[in-house]
Structures are given as structure tokens and as C-alpha cells.
mmCIF file of N, CA and C in Angstrom:
data_model
loop_
_atom_site.group_PDB
_atom_site.id
_atom_site.type_symbol
_atom_site.label_atom_id
_atom_site.label_comp_id
_atom_site.label_asym_id
_atom_site.label_seq_id
_atom_site.Cartn_x
_atom_site.Cartn_y
_atom_site.Cartn_z
ATOM 1 N N MET A 30 14.578 -123.800 41.589
ATOM 2 C CA MET A 30 13.727 -122.878 42.292
ATOM 3 C C MET A 30 14.495 -121.586 42.524
ATOM 4 N N GLN A 31 13.856 -120.460 42.265
ATOM 5 C CA GLN A 31 14.511 -119.161 42.416
ATOM 6 C C GLN A 31 14.535 -118.716 43.854
ATOM 7 N N LYS A 32 15.587 -118.012 44.212
ATOM 8 C CA LYS A 32 15.670 -117.407 45.534
ATOM 9 C C LYS A 32 14.880 -116.110 45.521
ATOM 10 N N LEU A 33 14.345 -115.762 46.675
ATOM 11 C CA LEU A 33 13.622 -114.501 46.784
ATOM 12 C C LEU A 33 14.602 -113.345 46.845
ATOM 13 N N THR A 34 14.232 -112.268 46.188
ATOM 14 C CA THR A 34 15.064 -111.065 46.265
ATOM 15 C C THR A 34 14.833 -110.391 47.603
ATOM 16 N N ARG A 35 15.659 -109.444 47.914
ATOM 17 C CA ARG A 35 15.539 -108.709 49.182
ATOM 18 C C ARG A 35 14.188 -107.997 49.255
ATOM 19 N N GLN A 36 13.770 -107.408 48.150
ATOM 20 C CA GLN A 36 12.484 -106.709 48.131
ATOM 21 C C GLN A 36 11.319 -107.687 48.335
ATOM 22 N N GLN A 37 11.419 -108.862 47.743
ATOM 23 C CA GLN A 37 10.359 -109.853 47.908
ATOM 24 C C GLN A 37 10.298 -110.339 49.360
ATOM 25 N N LYS A 38 11.444 -110.503 49.984
ATOM 26 C CA LYS A 38 11.476 -110.923 51.396
ATOM 27 C C LYS A 38 10.851 -109.865 52.288
ATOM 28 N N ILE A 39 11.154 -108.598 52.015
ATOM 29 C CA ILE A 39 10.580 -107.507 52.802
ATOM 30 C C ILE A 39 9.064 -107.469 52.606
ATOM 31 N N LEU A 40 8.621 -107.588 51.381
ATOM 32 C CA LEU A 40 7.184 -107.600 51.087
ATOM 33 C C LEU A 40 6.495 -108.771 51.789
ATOM 34 N N LEU A 41 7.114 -109.943 51.751
ATOM 35 C CA LEU A 41 6.550 -111.106 52.425
ATOM 36 C C LEU A 41 6.466 -110.874 53.935
ATOM 37 N N ALA A 42 7.497 -110.296 54.521
ATOM 38 C CA ALA A 42 7.495 -109.998 55.960
ATOM 39 C C ALA A 42 6.386 -109.005 56.307
ATOM 40 N N ILE A 43 6.204 -107.987 55.481
ATOM 41 C CA ILE A 43 5.155 -106.994 55.719
ATOM 42 C C ILE A 43 3.777 -107.655 55.626
ATOM 43 N N LEU A 44 3.582 -108.527 54.657
ATOM 44 C CA LEU A 44 2.304 -109.223 54.508
ATOM 45 C C LEU A 44 2.023 -110.121 55.712
ATOM 46 N N LEU A 45 3.033 -110.834 56.186
ATOM 47 C CA LEU A 45 2.845 -111.696 57.349
ATOM 48 C C LEU A 45 2.538 -110.887 58.609
ATOM 49 N N LEU A 46 3.224 -109.776 58.790
ATOM 50 C CA LEU A 46 2.940 -108.901 59.938
ATOM 51 C C LEU A 46 1.538 -108.320 59.850
ATOM 52 N N GLY A 47 1.127 -107.937 58.651
ATOM 53 C CA GLY A 47 -0.226 -107.416 58.458
ATOM 54 C C GLY A 47 -1.275 -108.466 58.770
ATOM 55 N N PHE A 48 -1.022 -109.708 58.350
ATOM 56 C CA PHE A 48 -1.943 -110.800 58.641
ATOM 57 C C PHE A 48 -2.037 -111.039 60.144
ATOM 58 N N ALA A 49 -0.900 -111.047 60.822
ATOM 59 C CA ALA A 49 -0.886 -111.239 62.280
ATOM 60 C C ALA A 49 -1.632 -110.097 62.981
ATOM 61 N N ALA A 50 -1.424 -108.874 62.537
ATOM 62 C CA ALA A 50 -2.112 -107.726 63.131
ATOM 63 C C ALA A 50 -3.624 -107.834 62.921
ATOM 64 N N ALA A 51 -4.041 -108.294 61.751
ATOM 65 C CA ALA A 51 -5.470 -108.459 61.473
ATOM 66 C C ALA A 51 -6.081 -109.524 62.388
ATOM 67 N N LYS A 52 -5.356 -110.618 62.629
ATOM 68 C CA LYS A 52 -5.851 -111.665 63.528
ATOM 69 C C LYS A 52 -5.978 -111.145 64.953
ATOM 70 N N VAL A 53 -4.996 -110.383 65.421
ATOM 71 C CA VAL A 53 -5.041 -109.822 66.773
ATOM 72 C C VAL A 53 -6.218 -108.856 66.888
ATOM 73 N N ALA A 54 -6.414 -108.026 65.873
ATOM 74 C CA ALA A 54 -7.526 -107.078 65.887
ATOM 75 C C ALA A 54 -8.869 -107.810 65.898
ATOM 76 N N ALA A 55 -8.988 -108.883 65.122
ATOM 77 C CA ALA A 55 -10.234 -109.663 65.095
ATOM 78 C C ALA A 55 -10.488 -110.322 66.445
ATOM 79 N N LEU A 56 -9.460 -110.846 67.079
ATOM 80 C CA LEU A 56 -9.616 -111.450 68.397
ATOM 81 C C LEU A 56 -10.027 -110.408 69.429
ATOM 82 N N TRP A 57 -9.405 -109.246 69.397
ATOM 83 C CA TRP A 57 -9.766 -108.168 70.320
ATOM 84 C C TRP A 57 -11.223 -107.779 70.121
ATOM 85 N N TRP A 58 -11.632 -107.610 68.855
ATOM 86 C CA TRP A 58 -13.012 -107.237 68.565
ATOM 87 C C TRP A 58 -13.965 -108.307 69.078
ATOM 88 N N TRP A 59 -13.662 -109.599 68.838
ATOM 89 C CA TRP A 59 -14.532 -110.676 69.274
ATOM 90 C C TRP A 59 -14.669 -110.663 70.793
ATOM 91 N N GLN A 60 -13.571 -110.458 71.512
ATOM 92 C CA GLN A 60 -13.633 -110.438 72.967
ATOM 93 C C GLN A 60 -14.455 -109.262 73.484
ATOM 94 N N GLN A 61 -14.454 -108.152 72.770
ATOM 95 C CA GLN A 61 -15.290 -107.012 73.169
ATOM 96 C C GLN A 61 -16.768 -107.322 72.960
ATOM 97 N N GLN A 62 -17.067 -108.097 71.925
ATOM 98 C CA GLN A 62 -18.449 -108.448 71.617
ATOM 99 C C GLN A 62 -18.983 -109.567 72.507
ATOM 100 N N HIS A 63 -18.092 -110.427 73.011
ATOM 101 C CA HIS A 63 -18.480 -111.584 73.816
ATOM 102 C C HIS A 63 -17.679 -111.595 75.115
ATOM 103 N N PRO A 64 -17.993 -110.703 76.045
ATOM 104 C CA PRO A 64 -17.229 -110.672 77.300
ATOM 105 C C PRO A 64 -17.460 -111.936 78.120
ATOM 106 N N ALA A 65 -16.487 -112.251 78.970
ATOM 107 C CA ALA A 65 -16.604 -113.403 79.857
ATOM 108 C C ALA A 65 -17.755 -113.172 80.835
ATOM 109 N N PRO A 66 -18.374 -114.237 81.296
ATOM 110 C CA PRO A 66 -19.463 -114.069 82.258
ATOM 111 C C PRO A 66 -18.996 -113.280 83.475
ATOM 112 N N ALA A 67 -19.794 -112.294 83.882
ATOM 113 C CA ALA A 67 -19.403 -111.424 84.995
ATOM 114 C C ALA A 67 -19.438 -112.153 86.323
ATOM 115 N N ALA A 68 -20.494 -112.883 86.577
ATOM 116 C CA ALA A 68 -20.616 -113.549 87.866
ATOM 117 C C ALA A 68 -21.010 -114.997 87.636
ATOM 118 N N ALA A 69 -20.076 -115.892 87.796
ATOM 119 C CA ALA A 69 -20.370 -117.305 87.617
ATOM 120 C C ALA A 69 -20.927 -117.876 88.917
ATOM 121 N N VAL A 70 -21.851 -118.809 88.778
ATOM 122 C CA VAL A 70 -22.380 -119.513 89.932
ATOM 123 C C VAL A 70 -21.445 -120.682 90.184
ATOM 124 N N HIS A 71 -20.840 -120.746 91.344
ATOM 125 C CA HIS A 71 -19.913 -121.826 91.657
ATOM 126 C C HIS A 71 -20.682 -122.982 92.284
ATOM 127 N N THR A 72 -20.623 -124.135 91.659
ATOM 128 C CA THR A 72 -21.272 -125.324 92.162
ATOM 129 C C THR A 72 -20.185 -126.251 92.684
ATOM 130 N N ALA A 73 -20.079 -126.399 93.982
ATOM 131 C CA ALA A 73 -18.964 -127.118 94.595
ATOM 132 C C ALA A 73 -19.110 -128.633 94.508
ATOM 133 N N ALA A 74 -20.196 -129.179 95.033
ATOM 134 C CA ALA A 74 -20.358 -130.630 95.122
ATOM 135 C C ALA A 74 -20.979 -131.161 93.840
ATOM 136 N N CYS A 75 -20.176 -131.286 92.817
ATOM 137 C CA CYS A 75 -20.697 -131.721 91.523
ATOM 138 C C CYS A 75 -19.662 -132.601 90.845
ATOM 139 N N ASN A 76 -20.065 -133.776 90.432
ATOM 140 C CA ASN A 76 -19.192 -134.651 89.671
ATOM 141 C C ASN A 76 -19.769 -134.752 88.263
ATOM 142 N N VAL A 77 -19.162 -134.048 87.314
ATOM 143 C CA VAL A 77 -19.716 -133.980 85.961
ATOM 144 C C VAL A 77 -19.658 -135.318 85.238
ATOM 145 N N ARG A 78 -18.830 -136.252 85.713
ATOM 146 C CA ARG A 78 -18.773 -137.589 85.089
ATOM 147 C C ARG A 78 -19.991 -138.429 85.482
ATOM 148 N N GLN A 79 -20.460 -138.250 86.711
ATOM 149 C CA GLN A 79 -21.648 -138.983 87.167
ATOM 150 C C GLN A 79 -22.925 -138.211 86.877
ATOM 151 N N GLY A 80 -22.786 -136.916 86.648
ATOM 152 C CA GLY A 80 -23.932 -136.056 86.382
ATOM 153 C C GLY A 80 -24.325 -135.298 87.632
ATOM 154 N N CYS A 81 -24.743 -134.065 87.437
ATOM 155 C CA CYS A 81 -25.165 -133.259 88.571
ATOM 156 C C CYS A 81 -26.238 -132.270 88.128
ATOM 157 N N VAL A 82 -26.990 -131.805 89.116
ATOM 158 C CA VAL A 82 -28.095 -130.885 88.866
ATOM 159 C C VAL A 82 -27.638 -129.467 89.151
ATOM 160 N N LEU A 83 -27.882 -128.581 88.194
ATOM 161 C CA LEU A 83 -27.551 -127.169 88.333
ATOM 162 C C LEU A 83 -28.797 -126.404 88.756
ATOM 163 N N SER A 84 -28.646 -125.103 88.958
ATOM 164 C CA SER A 84 -29.818 -124.293 89.286
ATOM 165 C C SER A 84 -30.805 -124.372 88.121
ATOM 166 N N GLN A 85 -32.027 -124.094 88.369
ATOM 167 C CA GLN A 85 -33.132 -124.212 87.415
ATOM 168 C C GLN A 85 -33.418 -125.669 87.062
ATOM 169 N N GLY A 86 -32.745 -126.622 87.733
ATOM 170 C CA GLY A 86 -33.018 -128.035 87.517
ATOM 171 C C GLY A 86 -32.320 -128.667 86.338
ATOM 172 N N SER A 87 -31.470 -127.933 85.637
ATOM 173 C CA SER A 87 -30.740 -128.511 84.509
ATOM 174 C C SER A 87 -29.771 -129.576 85.009
ATOM 175 N N HIS A 88 -29.610 -130.622 84.229
ATOM 176 C CA HIS A 88 -28.726 -131.735 84.568
ATOM 177 C C HIS A 88 -27.597 -131.783 83.544
ATOM 178 N N VAL A 89 -26.347 -131.813 84.017
ATOM 179 C CA VAL A 89 -25.194 -131.851 83.115
ATOM 180 C C VAL A 89 -24.399 -133.124 83.365
ATOM 181 N N GLN A 90 -23.943 -133.729 82.267
ATOM 182 C CA GLN A 90 -23.114 -134.926 82.394
ATOM 183 C C GLN A 90 -22.103 -134.966 81.248
ATOM 184 N N PHE A 91 -20.848 -135.263 81.603
ATOM 185 C CA PHE A 91 -19.779 -135.467 80.632
ATOM 186 C C PHE A 91 -19.596 -136.971 80.467
ATOM 187 N N SER A 92 -19.350 -137.421 79.248
ATOM 188 C CA SER A 92 -19.071 -138.843 79.047
ATOM 189 C C SER A 92 -17.673 -139.153 79.596
ATOM 190 N N PRO A 93 -17.401 -140.427 79.900
ATOM 191 C CA PRO A 93 -16.084 -140.800 80.431
ATOM 192 C C PRO A 93 -14.960 -140.405 79.469
ATOM 193 N N GLN A 94 -13.814 -140.123 80.055
ATOM 194 C CA GLN A 94 -12.654 -139.680 79.278
ATOM 195 C C GLN A 94 -11.423 -140.326 79.883
ATOM 196 N N SER A 95 -10.588 -140.943 79.059
ATOM 197 C CA SER A 95 -9.424 -141.655 79.579
ATOM 198 C C SER A 95 -8.219 -140.753 79.809
ATOM 199 N N SER A 96 -8.152 -139.645 79.082
ATOM 200 C CA SER A 96 -7.040 -138.709 79.263
ATOM 201 C C SER A 96 -7.475 -137.326 78.795
ATOM 202 N N ALA A 97 -6.640 -136.325 79.079
ATOM 203 C CA ALA A 97 -6.954 -134.952 78.666
ATOM 204 C C ALA A 97 -6.977 -134.814 77.144
ATOM 205 N N LYS A 98 -6.344 -135.741 76.442
ATOM 206 C CA LYS A 98 -6.303 -135.680 74.974
ATOM 207 C C LYS A 98 -7.484 -136.379 74.315
ATOM 208 N N SER A 99 -8.263 -137.116 75.094
ATOM 209 C CA SER A 99 -9.387 -137.880 74.539
ATOM 210 C C SER A 99 -10.624 -137.002 74.399
ATOM 211 N N PRO A 100 -11.338 -137.140 73.287
ATOM 212 C CA PRO A 100 -12.584 -136.374 73.133
ATOM 213 C C PRO A 100 -13.685 -136.957 74.027
ATOM 214 N N PHE A 101 -14.675 -136.135 74.340
ATOM 215 C CA PHE A 101 -15.792 -136.563 75.165
ATOM 216 C C PHE A 101 -17.033 -135.793 74.745
ATOM 217 N N ASP A 102 -18.185 -136.243 75.233
ATOM 218 C CA ASP A 102 -19.466 -135.616 74.922
ATOM 219 C C ASP A 102 -20.005 -134.930 76.166
ATOM 220 N N ILE A 103 -20.817 -133.905 75.953
ATOM 221 C CA ILE A 103 -21.498 -133.212 77.037
ATOM 222 C C ILE A 103 -22.986 -133.237 76.725
ATOM 223 N N ILE A 104 -23.766 -133.612 77.720
ATOM 224 C CA ILE A 104 -25.221 -133.618 77.570
ATOM 225 C C ILE A 104 -25.824 -132.800 78.709
ATOM 226 N N ILE A 105 -26.659 -131.849 78.346
ATOM 227 C CA ILE A 105 -27.396 -131.067 79.330
ATOM 228 C C ILE A 105 -28.879 -131.314 79.068
ATOM 229 N N SER A 106 -29.533 -131.845 80.079
ATOM 230 C CA SER A 106 -30.962 -132.135 79.947
ATOM 231 C C SER A 106 -31.739 -131.317 80.970
ATOM 232 N N ASN A 107 -33.007 -131.253 80.765
ATOM 233 C CA ASN A 107 -33.924 -130.540 81.656
ATOM 234 C C ASN A 107 -33.626 -129.037 81.726
ATOM 235 N N ALA A 108 -33.061 -128.487 80.668
ATOM 236 C CA ALA A 108 -32.854 -127.031 80.617
ATOM 237 C C ALA A 108 -34.206 -126.359 80.418
ATOM 238 N N PRO A 109 -34.376 -125.137 80.910
ATOM 239 C CA PRO A 109 -35.647 -124.438 80.700
ATOM 240 C C PRO A 109 -36.013 -124.391 79.211
ATOM 241 N N ALA A 110 -37.274 -124.531 78.913
ATOM 242 C CA ALA A 110 -37.744 -124.599 77.526
ATOM 243 C C ALA A 110 -37.469 -123.321 76.749
ATOM 244 N N ASP A 111 -37.418 -122.178 77.433
ATOM 245 C CA ASP A 111 -37.231 -120.908 76.733
ATOM 246 C C ASP A 111 -35.757 -120.575 76.455
ATOM 247 N N VAL A 112 -34.851 -121.446 76.832
ATOM 248 C CA VAL A 112 -33.418 -121.205 76.597
ATOM 249 C C VAL A 112 -33.128 -121.311 75.103
ATOM 250 N N ALA A 113 -32.438 -120.295 74.583
ATOM 251 C CA ALA A 113 -32.141 -120.270 73.154
ATOM 252 C C ALA A 113 -30.706 -120.697 72.846
ATOM 253 N N GLN A 114 -29.846 -120.696 73.867
ATOM 254 C CA GLN A 114 -28.445 -120.984 73.607
ATOM 255 C C GLN A 114 -27.802 -121.618 74.832
ATOM 256 N N VAL A 115 -26.979 -122.640 74.595
ATOM 257 C CA VAL A 115 -26.198 -123.289 75.646
ATOM 258 C C VAL A 115 -24.778 -123.442 75.120
ATOM 259 N N SER A 116 -23.796 -123.084 75.962
ATOM 260 C CA SER A 116 -22.397 -123.206 75.545
ATOM 261 C C SER A 116 -21.535 -123.622 76.724
ATOM 262 N N VAL A 117 -20.351 -124.079 76.416
ATOM 263 C CA VAL A 117 -19.383 -124.460 77.440
ATOM 264 C C VAL A 117 -17.992 -124.042 76.972
ATOM 265 N N SER A 118 -17.190 -123.591 77.918
ATOM 266 C CA SER A 118 -15.779 -123.317 77.645
ATOM 267 C C SER A 118 -14.998 -123.833 78.836
ATOM 268 N N PHE A 119 -13.690 -123.956 78.668
ATOM 269 C CA PHE A 119 -12.856 -124.557 79.696
ATOM 270 C C PHE A 119 -11.722 -123.619 80.074
ATOM 271 N N SER A 120 -11.383 -123.645 81.357
ATOM 272 C CA SER A 120 -10.304 -122.801 81.864
ATOM 273 C C SER A 120 -9.633 -123.501 83.027
ATOM 274 N N MET A 121 -8.619 -122.849 83.562
ATOM 275 C CA MET A 121 -7.951 -123.264 84.791
ATOM 276 C C MET A 121 -7.669 -122.003 85.579
ATOM 277 N N ARG A 122 -7.635 -122.131 86.890
ATOM 278 C CA ARG A 122 -7.327 -120.959 87.707
ATOM 279 C C ARG A 122 -5.909 -120.490 87.406
ATOM 280 N N GLY A 123 -5.790 -119.181 87.127
ATOM 281 C CA GLY A 123 -4.476 -118.587 86.903
ATOM 282 C C GLY A 123 -3.808 -118.988 85.607
ATOM 283 N N MET A 124 -4.573 -119.510 84.629
ATOM 284 C CA MET A 124 -3.962 -119.920 83.366
ATOM 285 C C MET A 124 -4.878 -119.554 82.204
ATOM 286 N N ASP A 125 -4.312 -118.890 81.215
ATOM 287 C CA ASP A 125 -5.059 -118.555 80.016
ATOM 288 C C ASP A 125 -5.099 -119.783 79.115
ATOM 289 N N MET A 126 -6.287 -120.261 78.815
ATOM 290 C CA MET A 126 -6.443 -121.458 77.986
ATOM 291 C C MET A 126 -6.842 -121.110 76.555
ATOM 292 N N GLY A 127 -6.871 -119.832 76.219
ATOM 293 C CA GLY A 127 -7.239 -119.435 74.873
ATOM 294 C C GLY A 127 -8.729 -119.597 74.628
ATOM 295 N N PHE A 128 -9.146 -119.313 73.416
ATOM 296 C CA PHE A 128 -10.558 -119.413 73.046
ATOM 297 C C PHE A 128 -10.919 -120.875 72.811
ATOM 298 N N ASN A 129 -11.935 -121.365 73.506
ATOM 299 C CA ASN A 129 -12.349 -122.760 73.325
ATOM 300 C C ASN A 129 -13.831 -122.949 73.637
ATOM 301 N N ARG A 130 -14.655 -122.040 73.237
ATOM 302 C CA ARG A 130 -16.091 -122.122 73.526
ATOM 303 C C ARG A 130 -16.774 -123.054 72.517
ATOM 304 N N TYR A 131 -17.613 -123.937 73.056
ATOM 305 C CA TYR A 131 -18.357 -124.888 72.234
ATOM 306 C C TYR A 131 -19.847 -124.627 72.409
ATOM 307 N N ALA A 132 -20.562 -124.520 71.310
ATOM 308 C CA ALA A 132 -22.017 -124.356 71.350
ATOM 309 C C ALA A 132 -22.662 -125.740 71.342
ATOM 310 N N LEU A 133 -23.566 -125.982 72.276
ATOM 311 C CA LEU A 133 -24.288 -127.242 72.298
ATOM 312 C C LEU A 133 -25.483 -127.120 71.367
ATOM 313 N N GLN A 134 -25.872 -128.225 70.766
ATOM 314 C CA GLN A 134 -26.976 -128.240 69.811
ATOM 315 C C GLN A 134 -28.222 -128.827 70.475
ATOM 316 N N LYS A 135 -29.345 -128.159 70.284
ATOM 317 C CA LYS A 135 -30.602 -128.640 70.873
ATOM 318 C C LYS A 135 -31.082 -129.868 70.103
ATOM 319 N N GLN A 136 -31.504 -130.872 70.851
ATOM 320 C CA GLN A 136 -31.980 -132.126 70.276
ATOM 321 C C GLN A 136 -33.504 -132.158 70.287
ATOM 322 N N SER A 137 -34.076 -133.096 69.576
ATOM 323 C CA SER A 137 -35.535 -133.183 69.482
ATOM 324 C C SER A 137 -36.187 -133.502 70.828
ATOM 325 N N ASP A 138 -35.452 -134.151 71.728
ATOM 326 C CA ASP A 138 -36.006 -134.469 73.051
ATOM 327 C C ASP A 138 -35.853 -133.313 74.048
ATOM 328 N N GLY A 139 -35.307 -132.173 73.599
ATOM 329 C CA GLY A 139 -35.147 -131.004 74.458
ATOM 330 C C GLY A 139 -33.795 -130.911 75.143
ATOM 331 N N SER A 140 -32.975 -131.951 75.031
ATOM 332 C CA SER A 140 -31.642 -131.895 75.629
ATOM 333 C C SER A 140 -30.698 -131.112 74.718
ATOM 334 N N TRP A 141 -29.551 -130.751 75.260
ATOM 335 C CA TRP A 141 -28.521 -130.030 74.514
ATOM 336 C C TRP A 141 -27.268 -130.889 74.513
ATOM 337 N N VAL A 142 -26.620 -131.051 73.340
ATOM 338 C CA VAL A 142 -25.498 -131.974 73.217
ATOM 339 C C VAL A 142 -24.351 -131.333 72.433
ATOM 340 N N ALA A 143 -23.141 -131.618 72.901
ATOM 341 C CA ALA A 143 -21.924 -131.308 72.145
ATOM 342 C C ALA A 143 -21.107 -132.597 72.104
ATOM 343 N N ARG A 144 -20.715 -132.997 70.933
ATOM 344 C CA ARG A 144 -19.987 -134.263 70.776
ATOM 345 C C ARG A 144 -18.528 -134.008 70.387
ATOM 346 N N GLN A 145 -17.687 -134.927 70.810
ATOM 347 C CA GLN A 145 -16.261 -134.922 70.465
ATOM 348 C C GLN A 145 -15.560 -133.634 70.899
ATOM 349 N N ILE A 146 -15.860 -133.198 72.114
ATOM 350 C CA ILE A 146 -15.208 -132.017 72.694
ATOM 351 C C ILE A 146 -13.776 -132.386 73.057
ATOM 352 N N ARG A 147 -12.877 -131.475 72.814
ATOM 353 C CA ARG A 147 -11.476 -131.675 73.219
ATOM 354 C C ARG A 147 -11.077 -130.530 74.140
ATOM 355 N N LEU A 148 -10.468 -130.899 75.249
ATOM 356 C CA LEU A 148 -10.000 -129.899 76.203
ATOM 357 C C LEU A 148 -8.768 -129.188 75.666
ATOM 358 N N PRO A 149 -8.604 -127.918 76.020
ATOM 359 C CA PRO A 149 -7.337 -127.258 75.685
ATOM 360 C C PRO A 149 -6.238 -127.918 76.522
ATOM 361 N N LEU A 150 -5.101 -128.164 75.909
ATOM 362 C CA LEU A 150 -4.023 -128.850 76.616
ATOM 363 C C LEU A 150 -3.257 -127.886 77.509
ATOM 364 N N CYS A 151 -2.839 -128.393 78.647
ATOM 365 C CA CYS A 151 -2.070 -127.607 79.603
ATOM 366 C C CYS A 151 -0.617 -128.054 79.524
ATOM 367 N N ILE A 152 0.278 -127.121 79.234
ATOM 368 C CA ILE A 152 1.690 -127.481 79.109
ATOM 369 C C ILE A 152 2.343 -127.716 80.465
ATOM 370 N N ASP A 153 1.661 -127.311 81.551
ATOM 371 C CA ASP A 153 2.186 -127.550 82.902
ATOM 372 C C ASP A 153 1.742 -128.903 83.447
ATOM 373 N N ASN A 154 1.020 -129.674 82.643
ATOM 374 C CA ASN A 154 0.547 -131.005 83.031
ATOM 375 C C ASN A 154 -0.437 -130.977 84.196
ATOM 376 N N ARG A 155 -1.155 -129.871 84.347
ATOM 377 C CA ARG A 155 -2.202 -129.782 85.370
ATOM 378 C C ARG A 155 -3.473 -130.427 84.836
ATOM 379 N N ASN A 156 -4.352 -130.806 85.736
ATOM 380 C CA ASN A 156 -5.631 -131.361 85.293
ATOM 381 C C ASN A 156 -6.799 -130.798 86.095
ATOM 382 N N ASP A 157 -6.613 -129.614 86.673
ATOM 383 C CA ASP A 157 -7.667 -128.979 87.471
ATOM 384 C C ASP A 157 -8.510 -128.039 86.597
ATOM 385 N N TYR A 158 -9.256 -128.634 85.695
ATOM 386 C CA TYR A 158 -10.056 -127.873 84.743
ATOM 387 C C TYR A 158 -11.303 -127.299 85.397
ATOM 388 N N LEU A 159 -11.798 -126.229 84.809
ATOM 389 C CA LEU A 159 -13.069 -125.631 85.178
ATOM 390 C C LEU A 159 -13.928 -125.603 83.917
ATOM 391 N N ALA A 160 -15.152 -126.084 84.029
ATOM 392 C CA ALA A 160 -16.097 -126.000 82.914
ATOM 393 C C ALA A 160 -16.994 -124.801 83.175
ATOM 394 N N ASP A 161 -16.972 -123.846 82.272
ATOM 395 C CA ASP A 161 -17.822 -122.662 82.370
ATOM 396 C C ASP A 161 -19.018 -122.894 81.449
ATOM 397 N N ILE A 162 -20.144 -123.227 82.063
ATOM 398 C CA ILE A 162 -21.349 -123.589 81.315
ATOM 399 C C ILE A 162 -22.325 -122.426 81.362
ATOM 400 N N THR A 163 -22.807 -122.022 80.189
ATOM 401 C CA THR A 163 -23.795 -120.959 80.082
ATOM 402 C C THR A 163 -25.078 -121.554 79.518
ATOM 403 N N ILE A 164 -26.144 -121.444 80.292
ATOM 404 C CA ILE A 164 -27.461 -121.920 79.875
ATOM 405 C C ILE A 164 -28.370 -120.697 79.856
ATOM 406 N N GLY A 165 -28.620 -120.179 78.665
ATOM 407 C CA GLY A 165 -29.373 -118.924 78.553
ATOM 408 C C GLY A 165 -28.563 -117.801 79.165
ATOM 409 N N THR A 166 -29.054 -117.227 80.256
ATOM 410 C CA THR A 166 -28.326 -116.146 80.935
ATOM 411 C C THR A 166 -27.676 -116.618 82.232
ATOM 412 N N GLU A 167 -27.839 -117.894 82.567
ATOM 413 C CA GLU A 167 -27.239 -118.456 83.785
ATOM 414 C C GLU A 167 -25.827 -118.961 83.501
ATOM 415 N N HIS A 168 -24.898 -118.653 84.404
ATOM 416 C CA HIS A 168 -23.505 -119.081 84.255
ATOM 417 C C HIS A 168 -23.121 -119.992 85.411
ATOM 418 N N HIS A 169 -22.487 -121.093 85.080
ATOM 419 C CA HIS A 169 -22.073 -122.075 86.078
ATOM 420 C C HIS A 169 -20.590 -122.389 85.857
ATOM 421 N N ARG A 170 -19.867 -122.518 86.940
ATOM 422 C CA ARG A 170 -18.449 -122.911 86.862
ATOM 423 C C ARG A 170 -18.297 -124.190 87.674
ATOM 424 N N LEU A 171 -17.942 -125.267 86.978
ATOM 425 C CA LEU A 171 -17.846 -126.566 87.615
ATOM 426 C C LEU A 171 -16.413 -127.078 87.550
ATOM 427 N N PRO A 172 -15.791 -127.305 88.693
ATOM 428 C CA PRO A 172 -14.439 -127.860 88.689
ATOM 429 C C PRO A 172 -14.483 -129.363 88.378
ATOM 430 N N PHE A 173 -13.508 -129.828 87.611
ATOM 431 C CA PHE A 173 -13.391 -131.260 87.350
ATOM 432 C C PHE A 173 -11.954 -131.563 86.963
ATOM 433 N N GLY A 174 -11.572 -132.787 87.166
ATOM 434 C CA GLY A 174 -10.225 -133.234 86.822
ATOM 435 C C GLY A 174 -10.284 -134.388 85.840
ATOM 436 N N ILE A 175 -9.141 -134.730 85.319
ATOM 437 C CA ILE A 175 -8.998 -135.829 84.375
ATOM 438 C C ILE A 175 -8.231 -136.954 85.076
ATOM 439 N N PRO A 176 -8.679 -138.194 84.937
ATOM 440 C CA PRO A 176 -7.961 -139.296 85.596
ATOM 441 C C PRO A 176 -6.533 -139.436 85.102
#
């Protein structure tokens, strides 16, 4: 196998830097197009594992999860019929969790489902997650933890 020449190494470095710059620019552009919800509705007394009712009567429930690394399902039922989009993302207070928005798919019975969701991992070993649920134009922030 041939060794790379100095010029080839420089060219490779320039290409990698250009690729990284393009990714950063694309992420910046995406964030400008999809800003975070301005005012989330905080629902305090809600256990997403047992299911809870949000405003407008929507019901949200997460399937059981044994650890933060285990996938789980989210089901939202009784959402208003005119809702065109439902999504969920996860965060923690004071911690950037990166991009992790999941679009739920509308089912024939009118419910919205996302399967095999994986939480972003926290390197500080915290488990105080927040689920940011968007149902149409309504925003909900639900605190939950992992056993």
C-alpha cells in the first residue's frame, strides 16, 4: 500500500474540513427553519408510563423501558382530528441532547405511534428526561425518569 504524499494529505485535510463545514452549515440552516417551541405547556402531574391526558384531551403513553438504552414505543390517542403532525423530542434541563426529533405516524384508528424510540444518552448518568411533545401547534413538556 502506498503512503500518501504531503500534497495528498493536505488535500484530504481540506476535503474533511469542507465536509465538516457543510454539515455545520446544514445544521444551522435546519435549526433556523425549525425553531424550538417558544412556549411549552408544562404538565406537572403526569406519568407517561401509566399514561396521562394532555390539553385538548389527547392521551400519551410510553411503553415500559428497562433502561435508558432500551427502545420504547409512544402512543398518542384522542388527538384532535384536524392535527396534521405529531412529534416528540427529548431533552434535559441545562444539557444539550442534540437533534433527536421523532415524527409519529398516524394510524387507521386515529392514534399516532412511534416505535423503537431510543433516548439520547447522557454521559453524566442523569435520568431526568423531558419529553417535548408537539401535537399540531400545541407544545407539551413532560418530565419523566428511567428506572
